[in-house]
PDB file of C-alpha atoms in Angstrom:
ATOM      1  CA  UNK G 299      -7.563  43.805  88.213  1.00  0.00           C
ATOM      2  CA  UNK G 300      -8.517  47.499  88.401  1.00  0.00           C
ATOM      3  CA  UNK G 301      -5.991  50.039  87.174  1.00  0.00           C
ATOM      4  CA  UNK G 302      -4.710  53.044  89.140  1.00  0.00           C
ATOM      5  CA  UNK G 303      -4.611  56.300  87.163  1.00  0.00           C
ATOM      6  CA  UNK G 304      -2.692  59.211  88.663  1.00  0.00           C
ATOM      7  CA  UNK G 305      -4.175  62.620  87.858  1.00  0.00           C
ATOM      8  CA  UNK G 306      -1.325  65.059  87.328  1.00  0.00           C
ATOM      9  CA  UNK G 307      -3.233  68.197  88.244  1.00  0.00           C
ATOM     10  CA  UNK G 308      -0.106  70.316  88.697  1.00  0.00           C
ATOM     11  CA  UNK G 309       0.962  73.679  87.235  1.00  0.00           C
ATOM     12  CA  UNK G 310       3.726  72.514  84.899  1.00  0.00           C
ATOM     13  CA  UNK G 311       5.076  69.600  82.929  1.00  0.00           C
ATOM     14  CA  UNK G 312       8.345  69.802  84.849  1.00  0.00           C
ATOM     15  CA  UNK G 313       6.488  69.300  88.119  1.00  0.00           C
ATOM     16  CA  UNK G 314       4.417  66.479  86.648  1.00  0.00           C
ATOM     17  CA  UNK G 315       7.497  64.602  85.476  1.00  0.00           C
ATOM     18  CA  UNK G 316       9.238  65.170  88.815  1.00  0.00           C
ATOM     19  CA  UNK G 317       6.308  63.620  90.673  1.00  0.00           C
ATOM     20  CA  UNK G 318       6.081  60.778  88.136  1.00  0.00           C
ATOM     21  CA  UNK G 319       9.735  59.930  88.792  1.00  0.00           C
ATOM     22  CA  UNK G 320       8.811  59.265  92.431  1.00  0.00           C
ATOM     23  CA  UNK G 321       6.080  56.750  91.521  1.00  0.00           C
ATOM     24  CA  UNK G 322       7.711  53.384  90.757  1.00  0.00           C
ATOM     25  CA  UNK G 323       5.717  51.263  88.350  1.00  0.00           C
ATOM     26  CA  UNK G 324       3.485  54.128  87.207  1.00  0.00           C
ATOM     27  CA  UNK G 325       1.234  52.794  84.435  1.00  0.00           C
ATOM     28  CA  UNK G 326      -1.331  55.553  83.811  1.00  0.00           C
ATOM     29  CA  UNK G 327      -1.141  59.352  83.885  1.00  0.00           C
ATOM     30  CA  UNK G 328      -4.205  61.558  83.515  1.00  0.00           C
ATOM     31  CA  UNK G 329      -3.666  64.947  81.900  1.00  0.00           C
ATOM     32  CA  UNK G 330      -6.478  67.451  82.201  1.00  0.00           C
ATOM     33  CA  UNK G 331      -7.173  70.739  80.451  1.00  0.00           C
ATOM     34  CA  UNK G 332      -4.929  72.969  82.582  1.00  0.00           C
ATOM     35  CA  UNK G 333      -1.742  70.967  82.107  1.00  0.00           C
ATOM     36  CA  UNK G 334      -2.532  70.081  78.504  1.00  0.00           C
ATOM     37  CA  UNK G 335      -3.082  73.716  77.547  1.00  0.00           C
ATOM     38  CA  UNK G 336       0.210  74.671  79.206  1.00  0.00           C
ATOM     39  CA  UNK G 337       2.349  71.836  77.824  1.00  0.00           C
ATOM     40  CA  UNK G 338       0.539  70.319  74.843  1.00  0.00           C
ATOM     41  CA  UNK G 339       1.501  67.133  72.979  1.00  0.00           C
ATOM     42  CA  UNK G 340       5.160  67.321  74.068  1.00  0.00           C
ATOM     43  CA  UNK G 341       4.256  66.198  77.585  1.00  0.00           C
ATOM     44  CA  UNK G 342       2.223  63.291  76.250  1.00  0.00           C
ATOM     45  CA  UNK G 343       5.222  62.174  74.200  1.00  0.00           C
ATOM     46  CA  UNK G 344       7.498  62.483  77.235  1.00  0.00           C
ATOM     47  CA  UNK G 345       5.244  60.274  79.348  1.00  0.00           C
ATOM     48  CA  UNK G 346       4.941  57.779  76.497  1.00  0.00           C
ATOM     49  CA  UNK G 347       8.733  57.547  76.240  1.00  0.00           C
ATOM     50  CA  UNK G 348       8.718  56.539  79.899  1.00  0.00           C
ATOM     51  CA  UNK G 349       6.256  53.743  79.170  1.00  0.00           C
ATOM     52  CA  UNK G 350       3.291  55.481  80.803  1.00  0.00           C
ATOM     53  CA  UNK G 351      -0.167  55.318  79.241  1.00  0.00           C
ATOM     54  CA  UNK G 352      -1.949  58.644  78.848  1.00  0.00           C
ATOM     55  CA  UNK G 353      -5.545  59.311  79.860  1.00  0.00           C
ATOM     56  CA  UNK G 354      -6.402  62.621  78.185  1.00  0.00           C
ATOM     57  CA  UNK G 355      -9.311  64.062  80.127  1.00  0.00           C
ATOM     58  CA  UNK G 356     -10.617  66.997  78.074  1.00  0.00           C
ATOM     59  CA  UNK G 357     -14.313  66.005  78.137  1.00  0.00           C
ATOM     60  CA  UNK G 358     -14.992  66.971  74.533  1.00  0.00           C
ATOM     61  CA  UNK G 359     -18.512  68.308  73.966  1.00  0.00           C
ATOM     62  CA  UNK G 360     -18.967  69.912  70.552  1.00  0.00           C
ATOM     63  CA  UNK G 361     -20.459  69.198  67.136  1.00  0.00           C
ATOM     64  CA  UNK G 362     -19.730  65.655  65.892  1.00  0.00           C
ATOM     65  CA  UNK G 363     -17.197  66.657  63.228  1.00  0.00           C
ATOM     66  CA  UNK G 364     -15.121  68.718  65.658  1.00  0.00           C
ATOM     67  CA  UNK G 365     -15.082  66.041  68.335  1.00  0.00           C
ATOM     68  CA  UNK G 366     -14.209  63.342  65.799  1.00  0.00           C
ATOM     69  CA  UNK G 367     -11.279  65.455  64.642  1.00  0.00           C
ATOM     70  CA  UNK G 368     -10.036  65.922  68.210  1.00  0.00           C
ATOM     71  CA  UNK G 369     -10.332  62.187  68.896  1.00  0.00           C
ATOM     72  CA  UNK G 370      -8.400  61.403  65.717  1.00  0.00           C
ATOM     73  CA  UNK G 371      -5.626  63.785  66.783  1.00  0.00           C
ATOM     74  CA  UNK G 372      -5.447  62.152  70.218  1.00  0.00           C
ATOM     75  CA  UNK G 373      -5.346  58.676  68.695  1.00  0.00           C
ATOM     76  CA  UNK G 374      -2.552  59.692  66.324  1.00  0.00           C
ATOM     77  CA  UNK G 375      -0.646  61.131  69.275  1.00  0.00           C
ATOM     78  CA  UNK G 376      -0.714  57.767  71.035  1.00  0.00           C
ATOM     79  CA  UNK G 377      -3.228  58.609  73.764  1.00  0.00           C
ATOM     80  CA  UNK G 378      -4.565  55.423  75.358  1.00  0.00           C
ATOM     81  CA  UNK G 379      -7.820  56.743  76.840  1.00  0.00           C
ATOM     82  CA  UNK G 380      -9.798  59.962  76.450  1.00  0.00           C
ATOM     83  CA  UNK G 381     -13.093  61.470  77.580  1.00  0.00           C
ATOM     84  CA  UNK G 382     -16.082  62.865  75.781  1.00  0.00           C
ATOM     85  CA  UNK G 383     -19.152  64.227  77.548  1.00  0.00           C
ATOM     86  CA  UNK G 384     -22.296  62.140  77.188  1.00  0.00           C
ATOM     87  CA  UNK G 385     -24.419  65.298  77.079  1.00  0.00           C
ATOM     88  CA  UNK G 386     -22.949  65.905  73.621  1.00  0.00           C
ATOM     89  CA  UNK G 387     -25.568  63.502  72.309  1.00  0.00           C
ATOM     90  CA  UNK G 388     -25.768  60.237  70.409  1.00  0.00           C
ATOM     91  CA  UNK G 389     -24.502  61.553  67.054  1.00  0.00           C
ATOM     92  CA  UNK G 390     -21.454  63.161  68.639  1.00  0.00           C
ATOM     93  CA  UNK G 391     -20.658  60.036  70.656  1.00  0.00           C
ATOM     94  CA  UNK G 392     -20.978  57.781  67.612  1.00  0.00           C
ATOM     95  CA  UNK G 393     -18.690  60.022  65.540  1.00  0.00           C
ATOM     96  CA  UNK G 394     -16.141  60.028  68.353  1.00  0.00           C
ATOM     97  CA  UNK G 395     -16.268  56.249  68.747  1.00  0.00           C
ATOM     98  CA  UNK G 396     -15.759  55.774  65.006  1.00  0.00           C
ATOM     99  CA  UNK G 397     -12.749  58.090  65.060  1.00  0.00           C
ATOM    100  CA  UNK G 398     -11.245  56.322  68.090  1.00  0.00           C
ATOM    101  CA  UNK G 399     -11.228  52.917  66.417  1.00  0.00           C
ATOM    102  CA  UNK G 400      -9.630  50.127  68.422  1.00  0.00           C
ATOM    103  CA  UNK G 401      -6.494  52.026  69.444  1.00  0.00           C
ATOM    104  CA  UNK G 402      -8.026  54.657  71.687  1.00  0.00           C
ATOM    105  CA  UNK G 403     -10.366  53.759  74.560  1.00  0.00           C
ATOM    106  CA  UNK G 404     -13.066  56.396  74.653  1.00  0.00           C
ATOM    107  CA  UNK G 405     -15.092  56.844  77.850  1.00  0.00           C
ATOM    108  CA  UNK G 406     -18.142  59.033  78.303  1.00  0.00           C
ATOM    109  CA  UNK G 407     -18.525  61.359  81.266  1.00  0.00           C
ATOM    110  CA  UNK G 408     -21.965  60.853  82.801  1.00  0.00           C
ATOM    111  CA  UNK G 409     -22.427  63.180  85.807  1.00  0.00           C
ATOM    112  CA  UNK G 410     -19.526  65.215  87.193  1.00  0.00           C
ATOM    113  CA  UNK G 411     -18.488  64.308  90.743  1.00  0.00           C
ATOM    114  CA  UNK G 412     -18.797  67.998  91.651  1.00  0.00           C
ATOM    115  CA  UNK G 413     -22.560  67.892  90.966  1.00  0.00           C
ATOM    116  CA  UNK G 414     -25.189  67.042  93.525  1.00  0.00           C
ATOM    117  CA  UNK G 415     -28.845  66.475  92.691  1.00  0.00           C
ATOM    118  CA  UNK G 416     -29.867  70.127  92.997  1.00  0.00           C
ATOM    119  CA  UNK G 417     -27.087  71.382  90.745  1.00  0.00           C
ATOM    120  CA  UNK G 418     -27.756  68.696  88.149  1.00  0.00           C
ATOM    121  CA  UNK G 419     -31.428  69.692  88.086  1.00  0.00           C
ATOM    122  CA  UNK G 420     -30.447  73.304  87.432  1.00  0.00           C
ATOM    123  CA  UNK G 421     -28.167  72.219  84.574  1.00  0.00           C
ATOM    124  CA  UNK G 422     -30.753  69.960  82.922  1.00  0.00           C
ATOM    125  CA  UNK G 423     -33.738  72.176  83.619  1.00  0.00           C
ATOM    126  CA  UNK G 424     -35.842  69.331  84.984  1.00  0.00           C
ATOM    127  CA  UNK G 425     -36.210  67.180  88.059  1.00  0.00           C
ATOM    128  CA  UNK G 426     -33.626  64.477  88.739  1.00  0.00           C
ATOM    129  CA  UNK G 427     -35.094  62.077  91.312  1.00  0.00           C
ATOM    130  CA  UNK G 428     -31.941  59.949  91.373  1.00  0.00           C
ATOM    131  CA  UNK G 429     -28.462  60.729  90.017  1.00  0.00           C
ATOM    132  CA  UNK G 430     -27.835  57.016  89.547  1.00  0.00           C
ATOM    133  CA  UNK G 431     -30.683  56.659  87.074  1.00  0.00           C
ATOM    134  CA  UNK G 432     -29.501  59.744  85.190  1.00  0.00           C
ATOM    135  CA  UNK G 433     -25.993  58.285  85.022  1.00  0.00           C
ATOM    136  CA  UNK G 434     -27.438  54.997  83.750  1.00  0.00           C
ATOM    137  CA  UNK G 435     -29.425  56.777  81.031  1.00  0.00           C
ATOM    138  CA  UNK G 436     -26.335  58.567  79.778  1.00  0.00           C
ATOM    139  CA  UNK G 437     -24.173  55.461  80.109  1.00  0.00           C
ATOM    140  CA  UNK G 438     -26.489  53.417  77.921  1.00  0.00           C
ATOM    141  CA  UNK G 439     -26.390  56.110  75.231  1.00  0.00           C
ATOM    142  CA  UNK G 440     -22.593  56.076  75.340  1.00  0.00           C
ATOM    143  CA  UNK G 441     -22.288  52.307  75.108  1.00  0.00           C
ATOM    144  CA  UNK G 442     -24.874  52.074  72.320  1.00  0.00           C
ATOM    145  CA  UNK G 443     -22.809  54.652  70.410  1.00  0.00           C
ATOM    146  CA  UNK G 444     -19.763  52.372  70.654  1.00  0.00           C
ATOM    147  CA  UNK G 445     -17.733  53.854  73.505  1.00  0.00           C
ATOM    148  CA  UNK G 446     -15.445  51.591  75.541  1.00  0.00           C
ATOM    149  CA  UNK G 447     -16.934  52.713  78.833  1.00  0.00           C
ATOM    150  CA  UNK G 448     -17.986  55.586  81.056  1.00  0.00           C
ATOM    151  CA  UNK G 449     -16.837  57.875  83.838  1.00  0.00           C
ATOM    152  CA  UNK G 450     -19.010  57.903  86.938  1.00  0.00           C
ATOM    153  CA  UNK G 451     -18.699  58.702  90.620  1.00  0.00           C
ATOM    154  CA  UNK G 452     -18.216  56.050  93.246  1.00  0.00           C
ATOM    155  CA  UNK G 453     -21.762  56.628  94.454  1.00  0.00           C
ATOM    156  CA  UNK G 454     -23.099  55.156  91.203  1.00  0.00           C
ATOM    157  CA  UNK G 455     -20.423  52.595  90.308  1.00  0.00           C
ATOM    158  CA  UNK G 456     -22.013  49.589  92.025  1.00  0.00           C
ATOM    159  CA  UNK G 457     -25.420  50.205  90.492  1.00  0.00           C
ATOM    160  CA  UNK G 458     -23.925  50.869  87.052  1.00  0.00           C
ATOM    161  CA  UNK G 459     -21.773  47.749  87.137  1.00  0.00           C
ATOM    162  CA  UNK G 460     -24.849  45.707  87.990  1.00  0.00           C
ATOM    163  CA  UNK G 461     -27.007  47.093  85.169  1.00  0.00           C
ATOM    164  CA  UNK G 462     -24.291  47.443  82.500  1.00  0.00           C
ATOM    165  CA  UNK G 463     -22.586  44.102  83.051  1.00  0.00           C
ATOM    166  CA  UNK G 464     -18.911  43.165  83.399  1.00  0.00           C
ATOM    167  CA  UNK G 465     -17.511  44.390  80.082  1.00  0.00           C
ATOM    168  CA  UNK G 466     -17.638  48.222  79.967  1.00  0.00           C
ATOM    169  CA  UNK G 467     -14.898  50.211  81.615  1.00  0.00           C
ATOM    170  CA  UNK G 468     -16.135  52.250  84.568  1.00  0.00           C
ATOM    171  CA  UNK G 469     -13.619  54.952  85.413  1.00  0.00           C
ATOM    172  CA  UNK G 470     -14.113  56.385  88.900  1.00  0.00           C
ATOM    173  CA  UNK G 471     -12.643  59.746  89.988  1.00  0.00           C
ATOM    174  CA  UNK G 472     -13.078  61.306  93.417  1.00  0.00           C
ATOM    175  CA  UNK G 473     -11.166  58.559  95.240  1.00  0.00           C
ATOM    176  CA  UNK G 474     -10.504  59.515  98.849  1.00  0.00           C
ATOM    177  CA  UNK G 475      -9.180  57.465 101.772  1.00  0.00           C
ATOM    178  CA  UNK G 476     -10.694  58.009 105.250  1.00  0.00           C
ATOM    179  CA  UNK G 477      -9.778  61.406 106.638  1.00  0.00           C
ATOM    180  CA  UNK G 478      -8.665  62.909 103.331  1.00  0.00           C
ATOM    181  CA  UNK G 479     -10.353  66.209 102.359  1.00  0.00           C
ATOM    182  CA  UNK G 480     -12.900  65.965  99.546  1.00  0.00           C
ATOM    183  CA  UNK G 481     -12.016  69.376  98.088  1.00  0.00           C
ATOM    184  CA  UNK G 482     -14.519  70.291  95.374  1.00  0.00           C
ATOM    185  CA  UNK G 483     -15.628  66.674  94.933  1.00  0.00           C
ATOM    186  CA  UNK G 484     -19.109  66.108  96.357  1.00  0.00           C
ATOM    187  CA  UNK G 485     -19.507  62.390  95.625  1.00  0.00           C
ATOM    188  CA  UNK G 486     -16.335  60.607  96.737  1.00  0.00           C
ATOM    189  CA  UNK G 487     -15.570  56.985  97.553  1.00  0.00           C
ATOM    190  CA  UNK G 488     -12.856  55.040  99.355  1.00  0.00           C
ATOM    191  CA  UNK G 489     -10.516  53.038  97.085  1.00  0.00           C
ATOM    192  CA  UNK G 490     -11.329  49.587  98.472  1.00  0.00           C
ATOM    193  CA  UNK G 491     -15.047  50.277  98.142  1.00  0.00           C
ATOM    194  CA  UNK G 492     -14.651  51.424  94.534  1.00  0.00           C
ATOM    195  CA  UNK G 493     -12.825  48.193  93.715  1.00  0.00           C
ATOM    196  CA  UNK G 494     -15.437  46.102  95.485  1.00  0.00           C
ATOM    197  CA  UNK G 495     -18.251  47.758  93.538  1.00  0.00           C
ATOM    198  CA  UNK G 496     -16.683  47.128  90.149  1.00  0.00           C
ATOM    199  CA  UNK G 497     -14.550  50.112  89.126  1.00  0.00           C
ATOM    200  CA  UNK G 498     -12.162  49.270  86.288  1.00  0.00           C
ATOM    201  CA  UNK G 499      -9.974  52.375  86.746  1.00  0.00           C
ATOM    202  CA  UNK G 500      -9.495  54.507  89.855  1.00  0.00           C
ATOM    203  CA  UNK G 501      -8.424  58.108  89.223  1.00  0.00           C
ATOM    204  CA  UNK G 502      -6.466  59.626  92.106  1.00  0.00           C
ATOM    205  CA  UNK G 503      -4.900  63.073  92.056  1.00  0.00           C
ATOM    206  CA  UNK G 504      -4.439  65.224  95.129  1.00  0.00           C
ATOM    207  CA  UNK G 505      -4.096  62.363  97.675  1.00  0.00           C
ATOM    208  CA  UNK G 506      -0.943  61.321  95.774  1.00  0.00           C
ATOM    209  CA  UNK G 507       0.318  64.566  94.232  1.00  0.00           C
ATOM    210  CA  UNK G 508      -0.010  66.599  97.445  1.00  0.00           C
ATOM    211  CA  UNK G 509       1.196  63.859  99.802  1.00  0.00           C
ATOM    212  CA  UNK G 510       4.369  64.398 101.812  1.00  0.00           C
ATOM    213  CA  UNK G 511       5.643  61.167 100.266  1.00  0.00           C
ATOM    214  CA  UNK G 512       3.894  60.663  96.888  1.00  0.00           C
ATOM    215  CA  UNK G 513       5.630  57.321  96.326  1.00  0.00           C
ATOM    216  CA  UNK G 514       4.339  55.886  99.599  1.00  0.00           C
ATOM    217  CA  UNK G 515       0.818  57.214  98.953  1.00  0.00           C
ATOM    218  CA  UNK G 516       0.888  55.679  95.485  1.00  0.00           C
ATOM    219  CA  UNK G 517       2.072  52.310  96.792  1.00  0.00           C
ATOM    220  CA  UNK G 518      -0.661  52.182  99.431  1.00  0.00           C
ATOM    221  CA  UNK G 519      -3.252  52.534  96.700  1.00  0.00           C
ATOM    222  CA  UNK G 520      -1.540  49.943  94.505  1.00  0.00           C
ATOM    223  CA  UNK G 521      -1.692  47.523  97.436  1.00  0.00           C
ATOM    224  CA  UNK G 522      -5.460  48.081  97.702  1.00  0.00           C
ATOM    225  CA  UNK G 523      -5.862  47.087  94.050  1.00  0.00           C
ATOM    226  CA  UNK G 524      -3.741  43.911  94.242  1.00  0.00           C
TER     227      UNK G 524
END
């Protein structure tokens, strides 16, 4: 069964923990760069004491030795899942996977959900006829390097599940129910559709965090996954 990951994209650890207390049965919390820089490892430990698994989403992209050191630190801290960027290259990904071992699930970011085709072409400096094929190319590099899975938008998840098979994790951000604003996400998907197409983890932030009743919003999504 797919897992629901709540993205705590809030200004402070106090606010994150207050929202978490309103989400009964919370299993996964995603901490990104803003909250992690503000609060550091102490917030990870606090979530862990509450029995919540941490998805540390820092998208490491650096020389292999530096990324391996960061992955080791995250593993030692008890992080359950973390991101590296596939554009870091095969050597970096392999070093990260070796450092992660079996305790930390490492997933590679393929194409950001904020990118469309034109922006991706400007980043890569070449034509990109299809974002799905670009995501597949990067995904295969990540899996060959030993990563547990990938991060990809809902627009590519069905295609990627078909070509990569049933085993790799496919973590899908940009989850939006009908009528919810997309914000800065350009390639979003509805939760039921993401599940149907083979997502292993659905990352949901603002639709829960900014809801009038976060607990009710969370439960509606849990019901979709059951």
